[in-house]
XYZ file of C-alpha atoms in Angstrom:
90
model
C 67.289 107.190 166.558
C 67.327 105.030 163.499
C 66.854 101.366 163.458
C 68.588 99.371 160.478
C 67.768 95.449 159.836
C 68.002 92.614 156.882
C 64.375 91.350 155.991
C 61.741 90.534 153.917
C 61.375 94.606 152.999
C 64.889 94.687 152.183
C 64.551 92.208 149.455
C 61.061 93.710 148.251
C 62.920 97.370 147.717
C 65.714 94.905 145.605
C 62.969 94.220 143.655
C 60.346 97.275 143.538
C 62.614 100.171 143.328
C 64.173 99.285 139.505
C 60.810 97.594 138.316
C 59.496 100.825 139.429
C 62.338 102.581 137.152
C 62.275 100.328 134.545
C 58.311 100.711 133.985
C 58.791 104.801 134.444
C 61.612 104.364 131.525
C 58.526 102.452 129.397
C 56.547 105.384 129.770
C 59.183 108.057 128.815
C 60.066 106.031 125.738
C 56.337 105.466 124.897
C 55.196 109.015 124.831
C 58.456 109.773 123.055
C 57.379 107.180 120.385
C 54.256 108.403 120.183
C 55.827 112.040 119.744
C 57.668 110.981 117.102
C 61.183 111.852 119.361
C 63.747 110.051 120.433
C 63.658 107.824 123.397
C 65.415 107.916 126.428
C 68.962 108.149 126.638
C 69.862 107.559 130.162
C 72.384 104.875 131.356
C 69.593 102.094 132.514
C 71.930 99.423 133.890
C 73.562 102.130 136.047
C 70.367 103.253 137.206
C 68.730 99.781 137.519
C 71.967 99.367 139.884
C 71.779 102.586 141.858
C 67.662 101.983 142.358
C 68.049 98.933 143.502
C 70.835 99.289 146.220
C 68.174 102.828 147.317
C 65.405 99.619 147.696
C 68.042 98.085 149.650
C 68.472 100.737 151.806
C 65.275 102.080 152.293
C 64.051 98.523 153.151
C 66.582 98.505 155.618
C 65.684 101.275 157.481
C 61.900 100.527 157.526
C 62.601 96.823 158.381
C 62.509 97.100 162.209
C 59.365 99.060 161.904
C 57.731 96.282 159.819
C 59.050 93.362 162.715
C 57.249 95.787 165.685
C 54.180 95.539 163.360
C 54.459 91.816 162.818
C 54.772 90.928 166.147
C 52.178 93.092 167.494
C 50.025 91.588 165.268
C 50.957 87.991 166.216
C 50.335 89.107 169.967
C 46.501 90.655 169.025
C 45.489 89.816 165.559
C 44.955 93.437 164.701
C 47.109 94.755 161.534
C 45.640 98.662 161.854
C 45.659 99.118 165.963
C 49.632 97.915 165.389
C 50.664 100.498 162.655
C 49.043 102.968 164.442
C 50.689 102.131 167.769
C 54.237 101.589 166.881
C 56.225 104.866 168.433
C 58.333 106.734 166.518
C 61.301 105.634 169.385
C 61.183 102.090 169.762
């Protein structure tokens, strides 16, 4: 059914998820600069938080995919014929 595992993707969705937020938040206050509005009022350390722990989890779940992947590609040197091989059920 679902695979979970610690990893290098884990880590990355740490990382990506509230840069990914925190650049979105840039935008919002930017256009509402250049509107002449007020900027964004959220809660951005709670969000930051919540964002990151989603990376977490998200990274989790697509970690055992990503090892499949790697070691199919250590076995045959071939990065697309592994992502497109990998079953659904391992």
């Amino acid at each position: 059914m679902f695979s979970f595992g610690i990893g290098l993707l884990s880590l990355a969705g740490i990382i990506v998820f509230p840069i990914l937020y925190i650049v979105g938040r840039l935008v919002r206050a930017g256009g509402a600069w250049l509107e002449g509005e007020d900027g964004p009022k959220d809660r951005a350390k709670a969000k930051i938080i919540l964002f990151a722990v989603i990376g977490f989890l998200i990274g989790c779940f697509a970690q055992p995919k990503w090892d499949q992947i790697s070691d199919c590609h250590d076995a045959t040197g071939n990065w697309g014929k592994c992502a497109l091989s990998i079953k659904g059920n391992n």
